[in-house]
Amino acid sequence: MHLQDLLTDIHGSLPEQAIATATRHIADILALAIEHGPGHKALIVADSGCGLTLALSEAYRRCLPDAQYVDFEQVSPDEIHAIFETMAPSDLVVLVQTTSFRLDAYRVRVELFKRGLKVIEHLHLSRLTQQEALIYIDSLAYDPAYFRGVGRALKDKIDRAQSAVVDSGEGARLVFASPLESAKLNIGDYSGMTNVGGQFPIGEVFTEAQDLEAVSGRVRIFVFGDTSFLVNKPAKPITLIVAQGRVVDVEDSTPEFDQVLANIRAVEGEVWLRELGFGLNRAFSAERTVCDIGTYERMCGIHLSLGAKHGVYSKPQLKRKDSRFHVDVFAVTETVLLDDEVVYRDGAWIA
């Protein structure tokens, strides 16, 4: 069966124009972010479970005509491992997944990074509708001047800041009365990093309060990740009341969000607020959403995490083995201040 026939059969047809757009964006990612050169091999591992998976696979094959292509559904895990063994450090592996590939107890990307390979990973593509697939393709556009310029400027300001405020309007202000942890970047610049690549789309700077208990106030959220890891957008924003770094009450909640909180409390006893994420990807907004929460996390604006789990930063009062939950929630954001400087206003970063 030809590619276009498959694209029509599975989750609706993606037009040639969309594949051509994906090809342009992926060419930029390969050249500007991953810096994949002709001296290194490339391997594409993909399945054929949905139209977006097929479209991205075709785009990668156009950009990497000499790459080896493996259909994950037709090859055994042992055969795939054997191919990995033939690759040298700085070679490239592209994973295009309808759901999520697992070859053993660990995520494939973790194993590949241990081998020194560059990795581009797309996963859970079947969660997206046909219209969301087009938004996803838009989100792959790589503008290094924007991502690196804004991202580095935000990191510099975050690392110097002694406090931060997220203003959600209607009197809701979430105050971080503490210096912030050294910010981490996901901006397509891997210089000085051990691993090159990761999950795409990209576009994020994240941190958290050095003193979690110095976070308090109110924040209105318009989207949260539900128990199925999908975007849940209530009819009215939900207000979280935060005291000493914990969510102590909510207003205008929904049964679905109550269940998220109940699940966290049942295991962890209380609901910590941890991550302060600065999303940079302009393809996603409050109006332009996709249903996969891991993809939408890059949305241009502020996201926070609920639950004690945040593996990047250690906190003395939270033991990693007891931390189970990291639930992304997205704040209605009118302004963001680092110290007294406004760095976000009118839906855009001004760092």
mmCIF file of C-alpha atoms in Angstrom:
data_model
loop_
_atom_site.group_PDB
_atom_site.id
_atom_site.type_symbol
_atom_site.label_atom_id
_atom_site.label_comp_id
_atom_site.label_asym_id
_atom_site.label_seq_id
_atom_site.Cartn_x
_atom_site.Cartn_y
_atom_site.Cartn_z
ATOM 1 C CA MET A 1 0.000 0.000 0.000
ATOM 2 C CA HIS A 2 1.323 3.442 -0.902
ATOM 3 C CA LEU A 3 2.038 6.046 1.794
ATOM 4 C CA GLN A 4 -0.853 8.306 0.825
ATOM 5 C CA ASP A 5 -3.266 5.349 0.980
ATOM 6 C CA LEU A 6 -2.059 4.547 4.494
ATOM 7 C CA LEU A 7 -2.382 8.174 5.531
ATOM 8 C CA THR A 8 -5.974 8.143 4.337
ATOM 9 C CA ASP A 9 -6.817 4.876 6.075
ATOM 10 C CA ILE A 10 -5.463 5.666 9.533
ATOM 11 C CA HIS A 11 -6.842 8.586 11.542
ATOM 12 C CA GLY A 12 -7.670 10.558 8.412
ATOM 13 C CA SER A 13 -5.508 11.885 5.606
ATOM 14 C CA LEU A 14 -2.661 14.313 6.122
ATOM 15 C CA PRO A 15 -2.143 16.275 2.912
ATOM 16 C CA GLU A 16 1.114 16.429 1.013
ATOM 17 C CA GLN A 17 1.423 20.072 2.059
ATOM 18 C CA ALA A 18 1.593 18.978 5.711
ATOM 19 C CA ILE A 19 4.303 16.421 4.942
ATOM 20 C CA ALA A 20 6.243 19.048 2.995
ATOM 21 C CA THR A 21 5.980 21.445 5.968
ATOM 22 C CA ALA A 22 7.158 18.716 8.343
ATOM 23 C CA THR A 23 10.076 18.020 6.019
ATOM 24 C CA ARG A 24 11.198 21.662 6.112
ATOM 25 C CA HIS A 25 10.969 21.821 9.889
ATOM 26 C CA ILE A 26 12.781 18.523 10.367
ATOM 27 C CA ALA A 27 15.565 19.610 8.020
ATOM 28 C CA ASP A 28 16.123 22.634 10.279
ATOM 29 C CA ILE A 29 16.073 20.478 13.419
ATOM 30 C CA LEU A 30 18.654 18.104 11.948
ATOM 31 C CA ALA A 31 20.968 20.876 10.733
ATOM 32 C CA LEU A 32 20.584 23.556 13.420
ATOM 33 C CA ALA A 33 19.667 21.746 16.630
ATOM 34 C CA ILE A 34 21.002 18.188 16.320
ATOM 35 C CA GLU A 35 23.861 19.162 13.962
ATOM 36 C CA HIS A 36 23.714 15.801 12.221
ATOM 37 C CA GLY A 37 26.397 15.631 9.556
ATOM 38 C CA PRO A 38 27.235 13.341 6.648
ATOM 39 C CA GLY A 39 30.007 11.652 8.603
ATOM 40 C CA HIS A 40 27.531 9.881 10.877
ATOM 41 C CA LYS A 41 24.923 7.213 10.344
ATOM 42 C CA ALA A 42 21.217 7.676 10.933
ATOM 43 C CA LEU A 43 18.562 5.139 11.886
ATOM 44 C CA ILE A 44 14.804 5.748 11.732
ATOM 45 C CA VAL A 45 12.672 3.425 13.878
ATOM 46 C CA ALA A 46 8.958 3.934 13.305
ATOM 47 C CA ASP A 47 5.627 2.164 13.295
ATOM 48 C CA SER A 48 2.594 2.703 11.087
ATOM 49 C CA GLY A 49 -0.116 3.086 13.707
ATOM 50 C CA CYS A 50 -1.520 6.494 12.747
ATOM 51 C CA GLY A 51 -1.446 9.116 10.033
ATOM 52 C CA LEU A 52 0.882 11.491 11.891
ATOM 53 C CA THR A 53 3.394 8.700 12.506
ATOM 54 C CA LEU A 54 3.419 7.890 8.802
ATOM 55 C CA ALA A 55 3.699 11.549 7.812
ATOM 56 C CA LEU A 56 6.678 12.203 10.117
ATOM 57 C CA SER A 57 8.373 8.970 9.021
ATOM 58 C CA GLU A 58 8.088 10.069 5.400
ATOM 59 C CA ALA A 59 9.452 13.524 6.268
ATOM 60 C CA TYR A 60 12.495 12.002 7.992
ATOM 61 C CA ARG A 61 13.108 9.679 5.062
ATOM 62 C CA ARG A 62 13.113 12.666 2.716
ATOM 63 C CA CYS A 63 15.591 14.507 4.943
ATOM 64 C CA LEU A 64 17.752 11.427 5.581
ATOM 65 C CA PRO A 65 17.708 9.460 2.316
ATOM 66 C CA ASP A 66 20.715 7.341 3.347
ATOM 67 C CA ALA A 67 19.309 6.422 6.768
ATOM 68 C CA GLN A 68 18.424 2.863 7.670
ATOM 69 C CA TYR A 69 14.680 2.477 8.194
ATOM 70 C CA VAL A 70 13.192 -0.090 10.575
ATOM 71 C CA ASP A 71 9.488 -0.842 11.016
ATOM 72 C CA PHE A 72 9.149 -1.426 14.753
ATOM 73 C CA GLU A 73 6.149 -3.704 14.222
ATOM 74 C CA GLN A 74 8.022 -5.999 11.822
ATOM 75 C CA VAL A 75 11.340 -6.414 13.648
ATOM 76 C CA SER A 76 12.057 -8.155 16.940
ATOM 77 C CA PRO A 77 13.554 -6.310 19.928
ATOM 78 C CA ASP A 78 16.714 -8.416 19.620
ATOM 79 C CA GLU A 79 17.143 -7.324 15.988
ATOM 80 C CA ILE A 80 16.721 -3.673 16.946
ATOM 81 C CA HIS A 81 19.274 -4.037 19.756
ATOM 82 C CA ALA A 82 21.663 -5.597 17.259
ATOM 83 C CA ILE A 83 21.325 -2.571 14.986
ATOM 84 C CA PHE A 84 22.016 -0.238 17.921
ATOM 85 C CA GLU A 85 25.235 -2.211 18.523
ATOM 86 C CA THR A 86 26.503 -1.266 15.060
ATOM 87 C CA MET A 87 26.179 2.469 15.706
ATOM 88 C CA ALA A 88 28.949 4.760 16.907
ATOM 89 C CA PRO A 89 28.754 7.715 19.328
ATOM 90 C CA SER A 90 27.186 10.808 17.706
ATOM 91 C CA ASP A 91 25.247 8.706 15.203
ATOM 92 C CA LEU A 92 21.547 9.573 15.142
ATOM 93 C CA VAL A 93 18.475 7.532 16.063
ATOM 94 C CA VAL A 94 14.984 8.871 15.271
ATOM 95 C CA LEU A 95 12.034 7.263 17.090
ATOM 96 C CA VAL A 96 8.573 7.927 15.621
ATOM 97 C CA GLN A 97 5.962 6.284 17.818
ATOM 98 C CA THR A 98 2.200 5.926 17.717
ATOM 99 C CA THR A 99 2.369 5.150 21.453
ATOM 100 C CA SER A 100 5.738 4.494 23.122
ATOM 101 C CA PHE A 101 8.384 1.923 22.196
ATOM 102 C CA ARG A 102 9.715 -0.326 24.924
ATOM 103 C CA LEU A 103 12.416 -2.897 24.288
ATOM 104 C CA ASP A 104 13.102 -3.767 27.921
ATOM 105 C CA ALA A 105 12.495 -2.286 31.363
ATOM 106 C CA TYR A 106 13.806 1.124 30.345
ATOM 107 C CA ARG A 107 12.776 3.707 27.804
ATOM 108 C CA VAL A 108 14.635 3.305 24.536
ATOM 109 C CA ARG A 109 15.902 6.897 24.640
ATOM 110 C CA VAL A 110 17.680 6.287 27.958
ATOM 111 C CA GLU A 111 19.543 3.300 26.520
ATOM 112 C CA LEU A 112 20.533 5.221 23.399
ATOM 113 C CA PHE A 113 21.884 8.168 25.369
ATOM 114 C CA LYS A 114 24.029 5.762 27.392
ATOM 115 C CA ARG A 115 25.585 4.695 24.093
ATOM 116 C CA GLY A 116 26.426 8.309 23.214
ATOM 117 C CA LEU A 117 23.919 8.425 20.363
ATOM 118 C CA LYS A 118 21.935 11.469 19.344
ATOM 119 C CA VAL A 119 18.188 10.923 19.675
ATOM 120 C CA ILE A 120 15.047 12.569 18.319
ATOM 121 C CA GLU A 121 11.898 11.112 19.854
ATOM 122 C CA HIS A 122 8.255 11.621 18.897
ATOM 123 C CA LEU A 123 5.771 9.668 20.986
ATOM 124 C CA HIS A 124 2.054 9.241 21.775
ATOM 125 C CA LEU A 125 1.167 10.543 18.321
ATOM 126 C CA SER A 126 -2.082 8.568 18.251
ATOM 127 C CA ARG A 127 -3.498 10.805 20.978
ATOM 128 C CA LEU A 128 -3.741 13.695 18.529
ATOM 129 C CA THR A 129 -6.699 14.354 16.268
ATOM 130 C CA GLN A 130 -6.163 15.147 12.591
ATOM 131 C CA GLN A 131 -6.407 18.904 13.227
ATOM 132 C CA GLU A 132 -4.049 18.605 16.196
ATOM 133 C CA ALA A 133 -1.580 16.739 13.980
ATOM 134 C CA LEU A 134 -1.257 19.890 11.862
ATOM 135 C CA ILE A 135 -0.614 21.955 15.015
ATOM 136 C CA TYR A 136 1.990 19.392 16.071
ATOM 137 C CA ILE A 137 3.769 19.785 12.735
ATOM 138 C CA ASP A 138 3.747 23.573 13.215
ATOM 139 C CA SER A 139 5.319 23.089 16.651
ATOM 140 C CA LEU A 140 8.373 21.453 15.056
ATOM 141 C CA ALA A 141 9.446 24.736 13.444
ATOM 142 C CA TYR A 142 12.902 25.576 14.785
ATOM 143 C CA ASP A 143 13.840 29.250 15.050
ATOM 144 C CA PRO A 144 17.234 29.254 16.801
ATOM 145 C CA ALA A 145 17.310 33.027 17.262
ATOM 146 C CA TYR A 146 14.016 32.894 19.167
ATOM 147 C CA PHE A 147 14.476 29.683 21.167
ATOM 148 C CA ARG A 148 18.100 30.316 22.092
ATOM 149 C CA GLY A 149 17.820 34.069 22.518
ATOM 150 C CA VAL A 150 14.715 34.075 24.689
ATOM 151 C CA GLY A 151 15.657 30.842 26.437
ATOM 152 C CA ARG A 152 19.112 31.994 27.500
ATOM 153 C CA ALA A 153 17.835 35.432 28.515
ATOM 154 C CA LEU A 154 15.191 33.826 30.722
ATOM 155 C CA LYS A 155 17.741 31.487 32.281
ATOM 156 C CA ASP A 156 20.035 34.395 33.125
ATOM 157 C CA LYS A 157 17.172 36.265 34.793
ATOM 158 C CA ILE A 158 15.828 33.185 36.589
ATOM 159 C CA ASP A 159 19.253 32.322 37.973
ATOM 160 C CA ARG A 160 19.682 35.862 39.350
ATOM 161 C CA ALA A 161 16.139 36.355 40.631
ATOM 162 C CA GLN A 162 15.385 36.462 44.340
ATOM 163 C CA SER A 163 11.647 36.104 43.769
ATOM 164 C CA ALA A 164 8.999 35.540 41.092
ATOM 165 C CA VAL A 165 5.287 36.238 40.651
ATOM 166 C CA VAL A 166 2.735 34.651 38.312
ATOM 167 C CA ASP A 167 -0.267 36.969 37.953
ATOM 168 C CA SER A 168 -3.374 35.103 36.799
ATOM 169 C CA GLY A 169 -5.707 38.086 36.869
ATOM 170 C CA GLU A 170 -8.827 38.588 39.008
ATOM 171 C CA GLY A 171 -6.568 39.120 42.015
ATOM 172 C CA ALA A 172 -4.824 35.750 41.738
ATOM 173 C CA ARG A 173 -1.076 36.069 42.330
ATOM 174 C CA LEU A 174 1.246 33.162 43.001
ATOM 175 C CA VAL A 175 4.354 34.389 44.809
ATOM 176 C CA PHE A 176 7.701 32.594 44.868
ATOM 177 C CA ALA A 177 9.361 34.384 47.799
ATOM 178 C CA SER A 178 12.603 32.529 47.304
ATOM 179 C CA PRO A 179 15.494 32.415 44.882
ATOM 180 C CA LEU A 180 14.908 29.891 42.108
ATOM 181 C CA GLU A 181 16.896 26.794 41.229
ATOM 182 C CA SER A 182 19.366 27.067 38.355
ATOM 183 C CA ALA A 183 17.145 26.886 35.282
ATOM 184 C CA LYS A 184 17.339 24.034 32.790
ATOM 185 C CA LEU A 185 17.012 24.634 29.058
ATOM 186 C CA ASN A 186 15.199 22.691 26.361
ATOM 187 C CA ILE A 187 15.851 25.041 23.436
ATOM 188 C CA GLY A 188 17.623 22.918 20.832
ATOM 189 C CA ASP A 189 21.109 23.933 21.968
ATOM 190 C CA TYR A 190 23.011 20.921 23.302
ATOM 191 C CA SER A 191 26.462 22.484 23.560
ATOM 192 C CA GLY A 192 28.091 21.445 26.812
ATOM 193 C CA MET A 193 25.424 18.795 27.488
ATOM 194 C CA THR A 194 26.040 15.083 27.875
ATOM 195 C CA ASN A 195 23.046 14.095 25.733
ATOM 196 C CA VAL A 196 22.072 15.510 22.346
ATOM 197 C CA GLY A 197 18.380 15.477 21.497
ATOM 198 C CA GLY A 198 15.310 14.313 23.372
ATOM 199 C CA GLN A 199 11.564 14.452 23.012
ATOM 200 C CA PHE A 200 10.182 16.792 20.369
ATOM 201 C CA PRO A 201 8.597 19.316 20.048
ATOM 202 C CA ILE A 202 10.895 21.439 22.190
ATOM 203 C CA GLY A 203 10.743 24.880 23.791
ATOM 204 C CA GLU A 204 10.970 25.211 27.559
ATOM 205 C CA VAL A 205 12.948 26.721 30.422
ATOM 206 C CA PHE A 206 12.144 25.296 33.830
ATOM 207 C CA THR A 207 13.056 25.774 37.453
ATOM 208 C CA GLU A 208 11.437 25.667 40.896
ATOM 209 C CA ALA A 209 11.757 27.526 44.176
ATOM 210 C CA GLN A 210 14.893 26.748 46.156
ATOM 211 C CA ASP A 211 12.636 26.864 49.216
ATOM 212 C CA LEU A 212 9.401 25.134 48.228
ATOM 213 C CA GLU A 213 7.656 26.370 51.375
ATOM 214 C CA ALA A 214 8.232 29.986 50.291
ATOM 215 C CA VAL A 215 5.586 29.612 47.575
ATOM 216 C CA SER A 216 2.093 30.890 48.368
ATOM 217 C CA GLY A 217 -0.891 32.696 46.935
ATOM 218 C CA ARG A 218 -3.501 31.921 44.312
ATOM 219 C CA VAL A 219 -3.206 30.782 40.712
ATOM 220 C CA ARG A 220 -5.928 30.167 38.137
ATOM 221 C CA ILE A 221 -5.374 27.167 35.854
ATOM 222 C CA PHE A 222 -7.157 26.682 32.544
ATOM 223 C CA VAL A 223 -5.781 23.224 31.654
ATOM 224 C CA PHE A 224 -4.558 20.271 33.691
ATOM 225 C CA GLY A 225 -3.279 16.803 32.887
ATOM 226 C CA ASP A 226 -5.938 14.283 33.814
ATOM 227 C CA THR A 227 -5.535 10.688 34.977
ATOM 228 C CA SER A 228 -5.162 9.543 31.342
ATOM 229 C CA PHE A 229 -2.321 12.047 30.658
ATOM 230 C CA LEU A 230 -4.644 14.037 28.417
ATOM 231 C CA VAL A 231 -5.338 17.767 28.332
ATOM 232 C CA ASN A 232 -8.437 18.578 30.365
ATOM 233 C CA LYS A 233 -9.816 22.084 29.827
ATOM 234 C CA PRO A 234 -12.606 22.917 32.295
ATOM 235 C CA ALA A 235 -15.371 25.319 31.300
ATOM 236 C CA LYS A 236 -14.074 27.811 33.878
ATOM 237 C CA PRO A 237 -10.525 28.186 35.232
ATOM 238 C CA ILE A 238 -9.882 26.417 38.522
ATOM 239 C CA THR A 239 -8.240 28.465 41.272
ATOM 240 C CA LEU A 240 -5.567 26.800 43.407
ATOM 241 C CA ILE A 241 -4.903 28.200 46.872
ATOM 242 C CA VAL A 242 -1.281 27.559 47.807
ATOM 243 C CA ALA A 243 0.246 27.881 51.279
ATOM 244 C CA GLN A 244 3.810 26.936 52.200
ATOM 245 C CA GLY A 245 4.281 25.268 48.860
ATOM 246 C CA ARG A 246 1.221 23.038 49.048
ATOM 247 C CA VAL A 247 -2.202 23.192 47.440
ATOM 248 C CA VAL A 248 -4.491 23.561 50.446
ATOM 249 C CA ASP A 249 -7.788 24.391 48.719
ATOM 250 C CA VAL A 250 -9.381 24.884 45.312
ATOM 251 C CA GLU A 251 -12.215 26.959 43.918
ATOM 252 C CA ASP A 252 -14.380 26.153 40.870
ATOM 253 C CA SER A 253 -12.981 22.639 40.714
ATOM 254 C CA THR A 254 -14.356 19.779 38.632
ATOM 255 C CA PRO A 255 -14.813 16.091 39.476
ATOM 256 C CA GLU A 256 -11.922 15.221 37.175
ATOM 257 C CA PHE A 257 -9.548 17.631 38.909
ATOM 258 C CA ASP A 258 -10.753 16.528 42.334
ATOM 259 C CA GLN A 259 -9.779 13.002 41.315
ATOM 260 C CA VAL A 260 -6.265 14.153 40.367
ATOM 261 C CA LEU A 261 -5.831 15.769 43.790
ATOM 262 C CA ALA A 262 -7.315 12.746 45.571
ATOM 263 C CA ASN A 263 -4.896 10.410 43.795
ATOM 264 C CA ILE A 264 -1.916 12.516 44.855
ATOM 265 C CA ARG A 265 -3.055 12.816 48.458
ATOM 266 C CA ALA A 266 -3.781 9.085 48.697
ATOM 267 C CA VAL A 267 -0.126 8.278 47.998
ATOM 268 C CA GLU A 268 1.855 11.368 49.031
ATOM 269 C CA GLY A 269 -0.367 12.739 51.799
ATOM 270 C CA GLU A 270 -0.349 16.325 50.513
ATOM 271 C CA VAL A 271 -0.117 18.146 47.179
ATOM 272 C CA TRP A 272 3.190 19.921 46.664
ATOM 273 C CA LEU A 273 3.639 22.557 43.971
ATOM 274 C CA ARG A 274 7.049 22.129 42.398
ATOM 275 C CA GLU A 275 7.978 22.955 38.808
ATOM 276 C CA LEU A 276 7.793 26.496 37.473
ATOM 277 C CA GLY A 277 7.925 26.008 33.712
ATOM 278 C CA PHE A 278 8.373 28.756 31.124
ATOM 279 C CA GLY A 279 7.006 27.314 27.875
ATOM 280 C CA LEU A 280 8.355 28.861 24.671
ATOM 281 C CA ASN A 281 6.650 27.040 21.806
ATOM 282 C CA ARG A 282 4.440 29.557 20.001
ATOM 283 C CA ALA A 283 2.546 26.867 18.080
ATOM 284 C CA PHE A 284 0.620 26.130 21.307
ATOM 285 C CA SER A 285 -1.529 28.593 23.224
ATOM 286 C CA ALA A 286 -4.617 28.669 25.422
ATOM 287 C CA GLU A 287 -6.692 28.598 22.236
ATOM 288 C CA ARG A 288 -4.477 26.302 20.148
ATOM 289 C CA THR A 289 -4.234 23.052 22.074
ATOM 290 C CA VAL A 290 -3.439 19.391 21.536
ATOM 291 C CA CYS A 291 -4.768 16.640 23.753
ATOM 292 C CA ASP A 292 -1.441 15.012 24.737
ATOM 293 C CA ILE A 293 -0.262 16.691 27.920
ATOM 294 C CA GLY A 294 3.435 15.871 27.327
ATOM 295 C CA THR A 295 3.323 17.655 23.975
ATOM 296 C CA TYR A 296 1.263 20.599 25.197
ATOM 297 C CA GLU A 297 3.746 21.172 28.040
ATOM 298 C CA ARG A 298 5.800 23.342 25.652
ATOM 299 C CA MET A 299 2.922 25.847 25.319
ATOM 300 C CA CYS A 300 3.983 29.500 25.273
ATOM 301 C CA GLY A 301 3.166 30.468 28.851
ATOM 302 C CA ILE A 302 3.495 29.175 32.401
ATOM 303 C CA HIS A 303 2.981 25.626 33.588
ATOM 304 C CA LEU A 304 3.396 24.235 37.077
ATOM 305 C CA SER A 305 3.568 20.721 38.464
ATOM 306 C CA LEU A 306 1.552 19.191 41.278
ATOM 307 C CA GLY A 307 2.964 16.334 43.308
ATOM 308 C CA ALA A 308 6.287 15.663 44.985
ATOM 309 C CA LYS A 309 8.044 14.179 41.948
ATOM 310 C CA HIS A 310 10.560 16.318 40.078
ATOM 311 C CA GLY A 311 13.695 14.318 39.401
ATOM 312 C CA VAL A 312 15.857 17.231 38.272
ATOM 313 C CA TYR A 313 15.959 18.973 41.642
ATOM 314 C CA SER A 314 16.429 17.359 45.046
ATOM 315 C CA LYS A 315 14.748 18.687 48.154
ATOM 316 C CA PRO A 316 15.670 17.527 51.675
ATOM 317 C CA GLN A 317 12.055 17.128 52.836
ATOM 318 C CA LEU A 318 11.057 15.006 49.831
ATOM 319 C CA LYS A 319 12.464 11.517 49.322
ATOM 320 C CA ARG A 320 12.625 10.480 45.693
ATOM 321 C CA LYS A 321 11.477 6.929 46.400
ATOM 322 C CA ASP A 322 8.254 8.258 47.954
ATOM 323 C CA SER A 323 7.549 10.781 45.188
ATOM 324 C CA ARG A 324 5.127 9.397 42.622
ATOM 325 C CA PHE A 325 3.218 12.248 40.998
ATOM 326 C CA HIS A 326 4.156 15.035 38.589
ATOM 327 C CA VAL A 327 0.955 16.483 37.130
ATOM 328 C CA ASP A 328 1.276 19.431 34.768
ATOM 329 C CA VAL A 329 -1.171 22.309 35.155
ATOM 330 C CA PHE A 330 -1.262 25.461 33.019
ATOM 331 C CA ALA A 331 -1.756 28.896 34.491
ATOM 332 C CA VAL A 332 -3.879 31.699 33.162
ATOM 333 C CA THR A 333 -1.027 34.164 32.773
ATOM 334 C CA GLU A 334 -1.414 37.910 32.468
ATOM 335 C CA THR A 335 2.112 38.761 33.581
ATOM 336 C CA VAL A 336 5.191 37.061 34.995
ATOM 337 C CA LEU A 337 7.686 38.967 37.111
ATOM 338 C CA LEU A 338 11.226 37.989 38.032
ATOM 339 C CA ASP A 339 12.031 40.299 40.933
ATOM 340 C CA ASP A 340 10.424 43.538 39.700
ATOM 341 C CA GLU A 341 10.940 42.922 35.972
ATOM 342 C CA VAL A 342 8.023 41.888 33.775
ATOM 343 C CA VAL A 343 9.199 39.067 31.488
ATOM 344 C CA TYR A 344 5.817 37.948 30.102
ATOM 345 C CA ARG A 345 2.842 39.994 28.993
ATOM 346 C CA ASP A 346 0.106 39.789 26.342
ATOM 347 C CA GLY A 347 0.833 36.145 25.570
ATOM 348 C CA ALA A 348 4.535 36.559 24.782
ATOM 349 C CA TRP A 349 7.927 36.571 26.461
ATOM 350 C CA ILE A 350 9.711 39.914 26.548
ATOM 351 C CA ALA A 351 12.988 38.625 27.993
#
